[in-house]
Amino acid sequence: VAAFPFLGDGSGAVPNNQRVRADPRELDGRRFDAVVVGGGIHGAALAREIALRRGNVLLVERDDFGSGTSMRSSRLVHGGIRYLEQGRLGLVYEALHERERLLRLAPHLVRPLPMLMPFFRDGGKSPFLLRVGLRVYTLLAGRSRLPRPSFHGPADCARLFPGLRAAGLTGGALFFDAATVDLRLCLAVMRAAAGAGALLCNHAELIGIDGDRVRIRDRVWDVEVAVRAAAVFNAAGPHLDEVRRRLGIEGAPLVRWSRGSHLVLPPVEHETALGAFLPDGRIQFVIPHEGGVLCGTTERDEAVGDGAPTVPEEDAEYLLSSLSWLLAPAPERGDVRFAYAGWRALPVGSGPLGKVSREAMVVVERGPAGPVHTIVGGKLTTHRALAERAVNRWLRRRDPSPSRTEALPGGAGPQEPADPLWRRHGSLAAEVRALAAADPELIEPVSPGYGFLAAEAAYAVAREGAVTLTDLALRRLHRTCGPALDEATLARLLELLGRHRPPGLPPLDAAAEVAQLREEVRRMAGPFGDAIASPGSARGAAAPGESRRRA
Ligand SMILES: Cc1cc2nc3c(=O)[nH]c(=O)nc-3n(C[C@H](O)[C@H](O)[C@H](O)COP(=O)(O)OP(=O)(O)OC[C@H]3O[C@@H](n4cnc5c(N)ncnc54)[C@H](O)[C@@H]3O)c2cc1C
């Protein structure tokens, strides 16, 4: 890798793979080549990209890594067949090639997904057009490792997806895309950034500027620090205009928000997903994951408020009604195990939301503290390509980044898909096992019936930057059906969190940690929140009833 042009304090990138979270008390007064604001998938990818070019980079995330849109997606790593209709061939081409790369470089996190596109007599799109679209999709993917599409009659479709509505079904196309766990993908990119030398701080918020310095408030150590940066990368997703203002930029808004909601239904034993066009022209995904089936999504204009997005009743009703069109028997409210909503940050513009481009832009502006590169839009799937483009543009370079060929953490080595530890950690499962070997108590599950080992909780705190109970229960020991909220599991998680946190922090306030976790889950799940997050609720119990996903 060619050396990064010197911009910062000369310390360069130093491998930093032990604790993902840097100590903010050591940052005050330092000068960086770049500060990245926002710890979603784009912030993680930018920090990684800059560090791989030996840049000296700090990332700050005001909540937890991946806690924004990057844990609220449909979890598809895909070209997006519906973007073909909008003629966005460039976006689809890039996304399909990034899909291929991720299947290769992160096989533990990105898996091939068979997707059935059913054709109904009362369906939303012509089967002929869908066939043509799939052909173009396959051509754009080039030499893919995934099987080619095949076409099937109604009986085959019913076998491929048990529970698909039979009335009016005329057949379907089976094609392949890929699925991931968005949050774990984001954490893996974050680990890759740390491994390349980036300094990362979750629970640290960019609050403003002071002359040419960027002010950061760290909530863990309760300190404020100020650093200098040759450039700031604004990857604050839905909050990017607020961050621009905090950086002293007064331009017109860049972003328009669109809310998308998902419901989680009980797990199924088969792997095939549905991607069906509804009579209103929208696509409805039904995607089996371990522990639950993800159904979504919606698309509604929304003004981003404070706090996190929630599923409103109208989205719940829309999704249940779409599912009743698609599935027989139709799922009922009582079947919903979990729900969440996310905000898409789309480039500002008028017209129907479904037609707004998903292509990302990088807007470069000059603020009082220096140049600010703002990422607008984008997809989980194309995070790497976007970061490469943004950093190359900044450095006025065109050479390919090492991220094109370097495996994500855990992605190298033998594949063991039958092993749940491998599916979560890839080859880094060896590090989790080493923790357990050093302390036999950690070999046990966190609590009976809970799918995670105590060693994974300890590892999440020691090596994956979990600071709060919510980080740990909701985002590190991540389950499609939502976190376990029973007293025994939470008590054990608090104990493990207390034991493995950095020394010197004030003691944990157990009641406040539990209340915060319940509140976040309640808010995420909207109309289902009370039933899921209330103390004593059976829906939040440890036993997940996970499906045994075929390896
Ligand atoms: C409903 C829905 C479904 C989707 N499905 C897919 C899909 O299937 N496949 C796909 O490829 N893409 C999908 N996407 C798109 C994808 O999820 C997003 O493009 C991606 O997650 C955006 O990541 P980000 O890093 O830009 O934003 P975010 O993940 O939102 O990260 C921004 C971060 O900035 C932080 N922040 C804000 N202000 C500050 C501050 N002052 N200081 C520090 N930090 C700050 C926030 O806390 C947040 O964590 C979907 C999006 C939605 C909404």
Coordinates of C-alpha atoms and ligand atoms in Angstrom, one line a residue:
V1 CA 0.0 0.0 0.0
A2 CA 1.4 3.4 -1.0
A3 CA 2.0 5.7 2.0
F4 CA -0.7 8.1 2.9
P5 CA 0.3 11.7 2.3
F6 CA 1.2 13.2 5.7
L7 CA -1.6 15.2 7.0
G8 CA -2.0 14.4 10.7
D9 CA 0.3 14.3 13.7
G10 CA 2.6 11.8 12.1
S11 CA 1.8 8.8 14.3
G12 CA 0.2 7.0 11.3
A13 CA -2.0 4.0 11.7
V14 CA -1.0 1.7 14.4
P15 CA -2.8 -1.7 14.7
N16 CA -5.4 -1.4 17.4
N17 CA -7.2 -4.7 17.5
Q18 CA -7.4 -5.4 21.2
R19 CA -10.2 -3.3 22.5
V20 CA -12.3 -1.8 19.8
R21 CA -13.1 1.2 21.9
A22 CA -10.4 3.8 22.2
D23 CA -9.8 5.8 25.4
P24 CA -11.1 9.3 24.7
R25 CA -9.1 10.8 27.6
E26 CA -6.0 10.2 25.5
L27 CA -7.4 12.2 22.5
D28 CA -7.6 15.8 23.7
G29 CA -5.5 18.1 21.6
R30 CA -4.5 15.4 19.1
R31 CA -4.5 16.1 15.3
F32 CA -5.9 13.5 12.9
D33 CA -5.9 13.1 9.2
A34 CA -9.6 12.5 9.4
V35 CA -12.4 12.4 11.9
V36 CA -15.4 10.3 10.9
V37 CA -18.7 11.2 12.5
G38 CA -21.2 8.3 12.7
G39 CA -20.6 4.6 13.5
G40 CA -23.0 3.0 11.0
I41 CA -21.8 0.9 8.1
H42 CA -20.6 3.9 6.1
G43 CA -18.6 5.5 9.0
A44 CA -17.0 2.1 9.7
A45 CA -16.1 1.6 6.0
L46 CA -14.7 5.1 5.8
A47 CA -12.6 4.6 8.9
R48 CA -11.4 1.3 7.6
E49 CA -10.5 2.7 4.2
I50 CA -8.6 5.7 5.6
A51 CA -6.7 3.4 8.0
L52 CA -5.9 0.9 5.3
R53 CA -4.2 3.8 3.4
R54 CA -2.2 4.4 6.6
G55 CA -4.2 7.5 7.6
N56 CA -4.6 8.5 11.1
V57 CA -8.3 8.4 11.8
L58 CA -10.8 8.8 14.6
L59 CA -14.4 7.7 14.4
V60 CA -17.0 8.9 16.9
E61 CA -20.5 7.5 17.3
R62 CA -22.9 9.1 19.6
D63 CA -24.8 6.0 20.6
D64 CA -23.5 2.5 19.8
F65 CA -21.8 1.2 16.7
G66 CA -24.6 0.2 14.2
S67 CA -27.4 1.5 16.4
G68 CA -28.8 3.7 13.6
T69 CA -30.1 2.6 10.2
S70 CA -27.4 0.0 10.0
M71 CA -29.3 -2.3 12.4
R72 CA -32.7 -1.6 10.9
S73 CA -32.4 -2.7 7.2
S74 CA -34.0 -5.6 5.3
R75 CA -30.6 -7.4 5.7
L76 CA -30.2 -8.1 2.0
V77 CA -26.9 -7.9 0.3
H78 CA -28.3 -7.5 -3.2
G79 CA -28.4 -5.7 -6.5
G80 CA -32.0 -4.6 -5.9
I81 CA -34.1 -5.9 -8.7
R82 CA -36.6 -3.1 -8.4
Y83 CA -34.0 -0.5 -9.2
L84 CA -33.8 -1.9 -12.7
E85 CA -37.3 -0.5 -13.3
Q86 CA -35.9 2.9 -12.6
G87 CA -33.0 2.3 -15.1
R88 CA -30.3 2.5 -12.4
L89 CA -28.1 0.0 -14.1
G90 CA -24.9 1.4 -12.6
L91 CA -26.2 1.0 -9.0
V92 CA -27.4 -2.5 -9.7
Y93 CA -24.1 -3.5 -11.4
E94 CA -22.0 -2.1 -8.5
A95 CA -24.2 -3.7 -5.9
L96 CA -24.2 -7.1 -7.5
H97 CA -20.4 -7.0 -7.7
E98 CA -20.1 -5.9 -4.1
R99 CA -22.5 -8.8 -3.2
E100 CA -20.1 -11.2 -4.8
R101 CA -17.1 -9.7 -3.0
L102 CA -18.9 -9.9 0.4
L103 CA -19.9 -13.5 -0.2
R104 CA -16.2 -14.2 -0.7
L105 CA -14.6 -12.0 2.0
A106 CA -17.2 -12.4 4.8
P107 CA -18.7 -15.9 4.2
H108 CA -19.7 -16.2 7.9
L109 CA -21.8 -13.1 7.7
V110 CA -23.1 -13.0 4.1
R111 CA -24.9 -16.2 2.9
P112 CA -26.5 -17.1 -0.4
L113 CA -30.3 -16.6 -0.2
P114 CA -32.7 -18.4 -2.5
M115 CA -35.5 -16.0 -3.2
L116 CA -38.8 -17.0 -4.8
M117 CA -40.7 -14.3 -6.8
P118 CA -44.3 -15.6 -7.1
F119 CA -46.5 -14.6 -9.9
F120 CA -50.2 -14.1 -9.1
R121 CA -53.2 -13.5 -11.3
D122 CA -53.9 -10.4 -9.2
G123 CA -50.2 -9.5 -8.8
G124 CA -48.5 -6.2 -9.0
K125 CA -46.2 -6.7 -12.1
S126 CA -46.3 -8.6 -15.3
P127 CA -44.6 -12.0 -15.2
F128 CA -43.1 -11.2 -18.6
L129 CA -41.4 -8.0 -17.3
L130 CA -40.2 -9.8 -14.2
R131 CA -38.6 -12.5 -16.4
V132 CA -36.9 -9.8 -18.5
G133 CA -35.8 -8.0 -15.3
L134 CA -34.2 -11.2 -13.9
R135 CA -32.4 -11.8 -17.1
V136 CA -30.8 -8.4 -17.0
Y137 CA -30.1 -8.9 -13.3
T138 CA -28.2 -12.1 -14.0
L139 CA -26.3 -10.5 -16.9
L140 CA -25.2 -7.6 -14.8
A141 CA -24.0 -10.0 -12.0
G142 CA -21.5 -11.4 -14.5
R143 CA -19.6 -14.5 -13.4
S144 CA -21.5 -15.0 -10.1
R145 CA -20.9 -17.9 -7.7
L146 CA -24.7 -18.0 -7.2
P147 CA -27.0 -20.4 -9.2
R148 CA -28.9 -19.0 -12.1
P149 CA -32.6 -18.3 -11.9
S150 CA -35.1 -21.0 -12.6
F151 CA -38.8 -20.9 -13.3
H152 CA -41.5 -23.0 -11.6
G153 CA -45.1 -23.9 -11.6
P154 CA -47.5 -23.3 -8.7
A155 CA -47.0 -26.8 -7.1
D156 CA -43.2 -26.3 -7.0
C157 CA -43.6 -22.8 -5.6
A158 CA -45.8 -24.1 -2.8
R159 CA -43.1 -26.7 -2.0
L160 CA -40.3 -24.1 -2.1
F161 CA -42.2 -21.7 0.3
P162 CA -44.8 -23.6 2.4
G163 CA -47.5 -21.2 3.4
L164 CA -47.5 -19.2 0.1
R165 CA -51.1 -18.3 -1.0
A166 CA -52.2 -20.9 -3.5
A167 CA -55.3 -19.0 -4.8
G168 CA -54.4 -17.2 -8.0
L169 CA -50.8 -18.4 -8.0
T170 CA -49.6 -19.0 -11.6
G171 CA -45.9 -19.8 -10.9
G172 CA -42.7 -18.1 -9.9
A173 CA -39.1 -17.5 -10.5
L174 CA -36.4 -18.7 -8.1
F175 CA -33.3 -16.6 -8.1
F176 CA -30.4 -16.0 -5.7
D177 CA -29.3 -13.0 -3.7
A178 CA -27.6 -12.8 -0.4
A179 CA -28.6 -12.2 3.2
T180 CA -26.7 -10.9 6.2
V181 CA -27.1 -9.7 9.8
D182 CA -26.6 -5.9 9.1
L183 CA -25.4 -5.2 12.6
R184 CA -22.8 -7.9 12.7
L185 CA -21.6 -6.9 9.3
C186 CA -21.2 -3.3 10.6
L187 CA -19.3 -4.6 13.7
A188 CA -17.1 -6.7 11.4
V189 CA -16.2 -3.6 9.3
M190 CA -15.6 -1.7 12.6
R191 CA -13.2 -4.4 13.8
A192 CA -11.5 -4.3 10.4
A193 CA -11.1 -0.5 10.8
A194 CA -9.6 -1.0 14.3
G195 CA -7.4 -3.7 13.1
A196 CA -6.0 -1.4 10.4
G197 CA -5.3 1.3 13.0
A198 CA -8.4 3.5 13.3
L199 CA -9.4 4.8 16.7
L200 CA -13.1 4.2 17.4
C201 CA -15.3 5.6 20.2
N202 CA -18.9 4.7 20.6
H203 CA -21.0 6.8 23.0
A204 CA -19.0 9.8 21.9
E205 CA -20.9 12.6 20.2
L206 CA -19.7 15.4 17.9
I207 CA -21.2 18.4 19.6
G208 CA -19.7 21.3 17.7
I209 CA -16.5 23.2 16.8
D210 CA -14.2 25.5 18.7
G211 CA -12.2 27.5 16.1
D212 CA -10.5 24.8 14.0
R213 CA -11.1 22.1 16.6
V214 CA -13.9 19.5 16.6
R215 CA -15.5 19.1 20.0
I216 CA -16.5 15.6 21.2
R217 CA -18.5 14.7 24.3
D218 CA -17.7 11.2 25.6
R219 CA -20.5 9.7 27.7
V220 CA -18.6 6.8 29.1
W221 CA -15.9 8.7 30.9
D222 CA -18.0 11.9 31.0
V223 CA -15.3 14.1 29.4
E224 CA -15.2 16.6 26.6
V225 CA -12.2 16.6 24.2
A226 CA -11.3 18.7 21.2
V227 CA -9.2 17.4 18.3
R228 CA -8.0 18.8 15.0
A229 CA -8.6 17.1 11.7
A230 CA -7.4 17.8 8.2
A231 CA -10.9 16.6 7.0
V232 CA -14.1 15.5 8.6
F233 CA -16.2 12.7 7.1
N234 CA -19.9 13.2 7.9
A235 CA -21.5 9.7 7.9
A236 CA -24.3 10.6 10.3
G237 CA -27.0 9.0 8.0
P238 CA -30.4 10.6 8.8
H239 CA -28.7 13.1 11.1
L240 CA -26.2 14.4 8.6
D241 CA -27.8 17.9 8.2
E242 CA -27.7 18.3 12.0
V243 CA -24.0 17.4 11.9
R244 CA -23.3 19.8 9.1
R245 CA -24.9 22.6 11.2
R246 CA -22.7 21.6 14.2
L247 CA -19.7 21.8 11.9
G248 CA -20.7 25.4 11.1
I249 CA -22.0 24.7 7.5
E250 CA -25.1 26.7 6.6
G251 CA -26.0 25.2 3.2
A252 CA -29.5 23.9 2.3
P253 CA -30.5 20.5 3.6
L254 CA -29.1 17.5 1.7
V255 CA -31.3 14.8 3.0
R256 CA -34.9 13.6 2.9
W257 CA -36.0 10.9 5.3
S258 CA -38.1 7.8 4.5
R259 CA -39.2 5.4 7.2
G260 CA -39.2 1.7 6.6
S261 CA -40.7 -0.8 9.1
H262 CA -40.2 -4.6 9.5
L263 CA -42.1 -7.2 11.5
V264 CA -40.5 -10.5 12.7
L265 CA -42.6 -13.6 12.6
P266 CA -41.8 -17.0 14.2
P267 CA -38.9 -19.0 12.6
V268 CA -39.5 -21.5 9.8
E269 CA -37.6 -24.6 8.8
H270 CA -36.9 -23.7 5.2
E271 CA -34.4 -21.2 3.8
T272 CA -36.2 -19.8 0.8
A273 CA -37.3 -16.2 1.0
L274 CA -40.1 -14.4 -0.8
G275 CA -39.7 -11.3 -2.8
A276 CA -43.2 -10.5 -4.1
F277 CA -44.6 -7.5 -6.0
L278 CA -47.8 -6.4 -4.3
P279 CA -50.8 -4.9 -6.1
D280 CA -49.6 -1.4 -5.1
G281 CA -46.4 -2.0 -7.0
R282 CA -44.2 -2.3 -3.8
I283 CA -42.1 -5.3 -3.1
Q284 CA -42.7 -7.4 0.0
F285 CA -39.8 -9.4 1.4
V286 CA -40.3 -12.4 3.7
I287 CA -36.9 -13.6 4.7
P288 CA -36.1 -16.6 7.0
H289 CA -33.3 -15.9 9.5
E290 CA -32.2 -17.9 12.5
G291 CA -34.7 -17.2 15.2
G292 CA -37.3 -15.4 13.1
V293 CA -38.7 -14.4 9.7
L294 CA -38.1 -10.8 8.7
C295 CA -41.0 -9.2 6.8
G296 CA -40.8 -5.8 5.2
T297 CA -40.8 -3.1 4.3
T298 CA -42.7 0.2 4.1
E299 CA -41.8 3.5 2.6
R300 CA -43.2 6.7 4.1
D301 CA -41.9 10.3 4.3
E302 CA -41.0 11.2 7.9
A303 CA -39.4 14.1 9.6
V304 CA -36.6 12.8 11.8
G305 CA -37.2 13.7 15.4
D306 CA -35.0 13.2 18.4
G307 CA -34.4 9.6 19.5
A308 CA -34.8 6.5 17.5
P309 CA -37.5 5.6 14.9
T310 CA -40.4 3.5 15.9
V311 CA -43.0 1.4 14.1
P312 CA -46.2 3.3 13.9
E313 CA -49.6 1.5 13.9
E314 CA -50.2 2.4 10.2
D315 CA -47.0 0.5 9.2
A316 CA -47.9 -2.5 11.3
E317 CA -51.4 -2.6 9.6
Y318 CA -49.9 -2.2 6.1
L319 CA -47.4 -5.0 6.6
L320 CA -50.0 -7.4 8.2
S321 CA -52.4 -6.6 5.3
S322 CA -49.7 -7.2 2.7
L323 CA -48.8 -10.5 4.4
S324 CA -52.4 -11.6 4.4
W325 CA -52.4 -11.0 0.6
L326 CA -49.3 -13.2 0.2
L327 CA -49.5 -15.9 2.8
A328 CA -52.1 -18.5 3.8
P329 CA -53.0 -18.7 6.6
A330 CA -52.4 -15.0 7.1
P331 CA -50.2 -14.1 10.1
E332 CA -52.0 -12.4 13.0
R333 CA -50.8 -9.6 15.3
G334 CA -50.2 -12.2 18.1
D335 CA -47.7 -13.9 15.8
V336 CA -45.4 -10.9 15.7
R337 CA -42.2 -11.6 17.8
F338 CA -40.4 -8.3 17.2
A339 CA -40.6 -5.2 15.0
Y340 CA -38.4 -2.2 14.1
A341 CA -38.3 0.8 11.9
G342 CA -35.4 2.6 10.2
W343 CA -34.9 5.9 8.5
R344 CA -33.5 5.9 4.9
A345 CA -31.4 9.1 4.3
L346 CA -32.2 9.8 0.7
P347 CA -30.9 12.7 -1.4
V348 CA -33.3 15.6 -1.1
G349 CA -35.7 15.9 -4.0
S350 CA -39.3 15.8 -4.9
G351 CA -41.5 13.0 -6.3
P352 CA -42.6 9.6 -4.9
L353 CA -40.2 8.1 -2.4
G354 CA -40.0 4.8 -4.3
K355 CA -38.5 6.6 -7.2
V356 CA -35.8 8.6 -5.3
S357 CA -32.3 7.3 -6.2
R358 CA -30.5 4.9 -3.9
E359 CA -27.2 5.9 -5.4
A360 CA -25.0 7.7 -2.9
M361 CA -23.4 11.1 -3.2
V362 CA -20.4 12.6 -1.5
V363 CA -20.8 16.3 -1.0
V364 CA -17.7 18.3 -0.1
E365 CA -18.1 21.6 1.6
R366 CA -15.8 23.9 3.5
G367 CA -16.6 24.6 7.2
P368 CA -14.8 26.8 9.7
A369 CA -12.9 23.8 11.0
G370 CA -11.9 22.5 7.5
P371 CA -13.3 20.5 4.6
V372 CA -16.4 18.3 5.4
H373 CA -17.1 15.3 3.2
T374 CA -20.8 14.3 3.7
I375 CA -22.1 10.9 2.6
V376 CA -25.7 11.1 1.4
G377 CA -27.8 8.0 0.7
G378 CA -26.2 4.6 -0.1
K379 CA -26.9 1.0 0.7
L380 CA -25.5 -1.5 3.2
T381 CA -24.4 -3.6 0.2
T382 CA -22.3 -0.9 -1.4
H383 CA -20.7 0.5 1.7
R384 CA -17.2 -0.5 0.7
A385 CA -17.3 0.8 -2.8
L386 CA -18.7 4.1 -1.6
A387 CA -16.0 4.5 1.0
E388 CA -13.3 3.7 -1.5
R389 CA -14.6 6.3 -3.9
A390 CA -15.0 9.0 -1.2
V391 CA -11.4 8.4 0.1
N392 CA -9.9 8.2 -3.3
R393 CA -11.6 11.5 -4.2
W394 CA -10.2 13.1 -1.1
L395 CA -6.7 11.9 -1.8
R396 CA -7.0 12.5 -5.5
R397 CA -6.0 8.9 -6.2
R398 CA -7.4 6.2 -8.4
D399 CA -5.6 3.1 -7.3
P400 CA -7.6 0.1 -6.0
S401 CA -8.0 -0.1 -2.3
P402 CA -6.8 -3.2 -0.3
S403 CA -10.3 -3.5 0.9
R404 CA -11.2 -5.0 -2.5
T405 CA -9.4 -8.2 -1.6
E406 CA -8.9 -8.3 2.2
A407 CA -11.2 -10.5 4.1
L408 CA -13.3 -9.0 6.9
P409 CA -12.4 -10.1 10.4
G410 CA -13.4 -13.8 10.8
G411 CA -13.8 -14.2 7.0
A412 CA -10.5 -16.0 6.3
G413 CA -9.9 -19.7 7.1
P414 CA -12.0 -22.8 7.0
Q415 CA -15.7 -22.5 6.8
E416 CA -17.8 -24.3 9.4
P417 CA -21.4 -23.3 8.7
A418 CA -22.8 -26.0 11.0
D419 CA -21.2 -24.3 14.0
P420 CA -23.2 -21.3 15.4
L421 CA -20.1 -19.8 16.8
W422 CA -18.6 -19.7 13.3
R423 CA -21.7 -18.2 11.9
R424 CA -21.5 -15.3 14.3
H425 CA -17.7 -14.9 14.5
G426 CA -16.1 -16.8 11.6
S427 CA -12.5 -17.7 12.3
L428 CA -12.5 -15.3 15.3
A429 CA -14.6 -18.0 17.1
A430 CA -11.1 -19.3 18.1
E431 CA -10.7 -16.1 20.2
V432 CA -14.0 -16.7 21.9
R433 CA -13.1 -20.3 22.6
A434 CA -9.7 -19.2 24.0
L435 CA -11.6 -16.9 26.5
A436 CA -13.7 -19.8 27.6
A437 CA -10.6 -22.1 27.9
A438 CA -9.0 -19.5 30.3
D439 CA -12.2 -19.3 32.4
P440 CA -14.3 -22.5 32.4
E441 CA -17.3 -20.6 33.8
L442 CA -17.5 -18.9 30.4
I443 CA -18.2 -22.1 28.6
E444 CA -21.8 -22.2 29.8
P445 CA -24.6 -20.5 28.1
V446 CA -25.5 -17.0 29.5
S447 CA -28.7 -18.6 30.9
P448 CA -30.5 -21.9 30.2
G449 CA -32.1 -22.0 26.8
Y450 CA -30.2 -18.9 25.6
G451 CA -28.3 -19.4 22.4
F452 CA -25.1 -17.5 23.5
L453 CA -22.2 -18.6 25.6
A454 CA -21.0 -16.5 28.5
A455 CA -17.7 -16.3 26.7
E456 CA -19.4 -14.4 23.8
A457 CA -20.8 -11.8 26.3
A458 CA -17.3 -11.4 27.8
Y459 CA -15.8 -11.2 24.3
A460 CA -18.4 -8.5 23.3
V461 CA -17.3 -6.4 26.2
A462 CA -13.6 -7.0 26.0
R463 CA -13.1 -7.0 22.2
E464 CA -16.2 -5.7 20.5
G465 CA -16.8 -2.4 22.2
A466 CA -20.0 -3.1 24.2
V467 CA -20.3 -0.6 27.0
T468 CA -23.9 -0.7 28.1
L469 CA -26.3 -3.5 28.8
T470 CA -28.3 -2.4 25.7
D471 CA -25.1 -2.6 23.6
L472 CA -24.6 -6.1 24.8
A473 CA -28.1 -7.6 24.9
L474 CA -29.5 -5.9 21.8
R475 CA -26.5 -5.4 19.5
R476 CA -23.7 -7.9 20.3
L477 CA -25.7 -11.0 21.3
H478 CA -28.1 -10.1 18.5
R479 CA -31.2 -12.2 17.8
T480 CA -33.7 -11.7 15.0
C481 CA -36.5 -12.1 17.5
G482 CA -35.2 -9.4 19.7
P483 CA -33.1 -9.5 22.9
A484 CA -33.8 -11.8 25.8
L485 CA -35.4 -9.7 28.6
D486 CA -36.0 -12.2 31.4
E487 CA -34.6 -11.4 34.8
A488 CA -32.1 -14.3 34.9
T489 CA -30.5 -13.5 31.6
L490 CA -30.3 -9.8 32.3
A491 CA -28.8 -10.4 35.7
R492 CA -26.1 -12.6 34.3
L493 CA -25.3 -10.2 31.4
L494 CA -25.0 -7.3 33.9
E495 CA -22.5 -9.4 35.9
L496 CA -20.4 -10.2 32.8
L497 CA -20.6 -6.6 31.7
G498 CA -19.4 -5.4 35.1
R499 CA -16.5 -7.9 35.2
H500 CA -15.1 -7.3 31.7
R501 CA -15.5 -3.5 31.3
P502 CA -12.3 -1.3 31.4
P503 CA -11.2 -0.8 35.0
G504 CA -11.8 2.6 36.6
L505 CA -15.3 3.2 35.3
P506 CA -18.0 4.1 37.8
P507 CA -20.1 1.0 39.0
L508 CA -23.0 0.1 36.8
D509 CA -26.5 1.2 37.8
A510 CA -28.2 -2.1 37.2
A511 CA -31.8 -0.8 37.4
A512 CA -31.0 2.1 35.0
E513 CA -29.3 -0.2 32.5
V514 CA -32.3 -2.6 32.5
A515 CA -34.8 0.3 32.2
Q516 CA -32.8 1.7 29.2
L517 CA -32.8 -1.6 27.4
R518 CA -36.5 -2.2 27.9
E519 CA -37.3 1.4 26.8
E520 CA -35.2 1.0 23.6
V521 CA -36.9 -2.3 22.8
R522 CA -40.3 -0.9 23.6
R523 CA -39.7 2.1 21.3
M524 CA -38.3 0.0 18.4
A525 CA -41.3 -2.3 18.4
G526 CA -44.0 0.4 18.4
P527 CA -47.4 -1.2 18.9
F528 CA -45.9 -4.5 19.9
G529 CA -43.4 -2.9 22.3
D530 CA -45.4 -3.2 25.6
A531 CA -46.1 -6.9 25.0
I532 CA -42.4 -7.6 24.3
A533 CA -40.6 -5.3 26.7
S534 CA -42.7 -5.3 29.9
P535 CA -41.1 -7.2 32.8
G536 CA -42.4 -10.7 33.0
S537 CA -43.5 -10.9 29.3
A538 CA -43.2 -14.4 27.9
R539 CA -42.2 -13.0 24.5
G540 CA -39.0 -11.6 25.9
A541 CA -37.9 -14.8 27.5
A542 CA -34.5 -16.4 26.8
A543 CA -35.5 -19.5 24.9
P544 CA -35.5 -18.3 21.4
G545 CA -37.1 -21.4 19.7
E546 CA -34.5 -20.9 16.9
S547 CA -34.8 -22.6 13.6
R548 CA -32.0 -24.9 12.6
R549 CA -30.8 -23.1 9.5
R550 CA -29.5 -25.6 7.0
A551 CA -25.7 -25.2 6.7
Ligands
LIG1 C1 -36.1 0.0 6.0 C2 -34.7 -0.1 5.4 C3 -34.3 -1.2 4.7 C4 -33.1 -1.3 4.1 N1 -32.7 -2.5 3.5 C5 -31.5 -2.6 2.9 C6 -31.1 -3.8 2.4 O1 -31.8 -4.8 2.5 N2 -29.9 -3.8 1.8 C7 -29.1 -2.7 1.7 O2 -28.0 -2.9 1.1 N3 -29.4 -1.6 2.3 C8 -30.6 -1.4 2.9 N4 -31.0 -0.3 3.5 C9 -30.1 0.9 3.5 C10 -29.0 0.7 4.5 O3 -29.5 0.2 5.7 C11 -28.4 2.1 4.8 O4 -27.9 2.7 3.6 C12 -27.2 2.1 5.8 O5 -27.5 1.3 6.9 C13 -26.9 3.5 6.2 O6 -25.8 3.5 7.0 P1 -25.1 4.8 7.5 O7 -23.8 4.5 8.1 O8 -25.1 5.8 6.4 O9 -26.2 5.4 8.6 P2 -26.5 5.0 10.1 O10 -26.4 3.5 10.2 O11 -27.8 5.6 10.4 O12 -25.3 5.6 10.9 C14 -25.3 6.9 11.2 C15 -24.7 7.0 12.6 O13 -24.4 8.4 12.9 C16 -24.6 8.6 14.3 N5 -24.6 10.0 14.6 C17 -25.6 10.9 14.3 N6 -25.2 12.1 14.8 C18 -24.0 12.0 15.4 C19 -23.2 12.9 16.1 N7 -23.5 14.2 16.3 N8 -22.0 12.4 16.6 C20 -21.6 11.1 16.4 N9 -22.4 10.2 15.8 C21 -23.6 10.7 15.3 C22 -25.9 7.9 14.6 O14 -26.0 7.5 16.0 C23 -25.8 6.6 13.7 O15 -25.3 5.5 14.4 C24 -32.2 -0.2 4.1 C25 -32.6 1.0 4.8 C26 -33.8 1.0 5.5 C27 -34.2 2.2 6.3

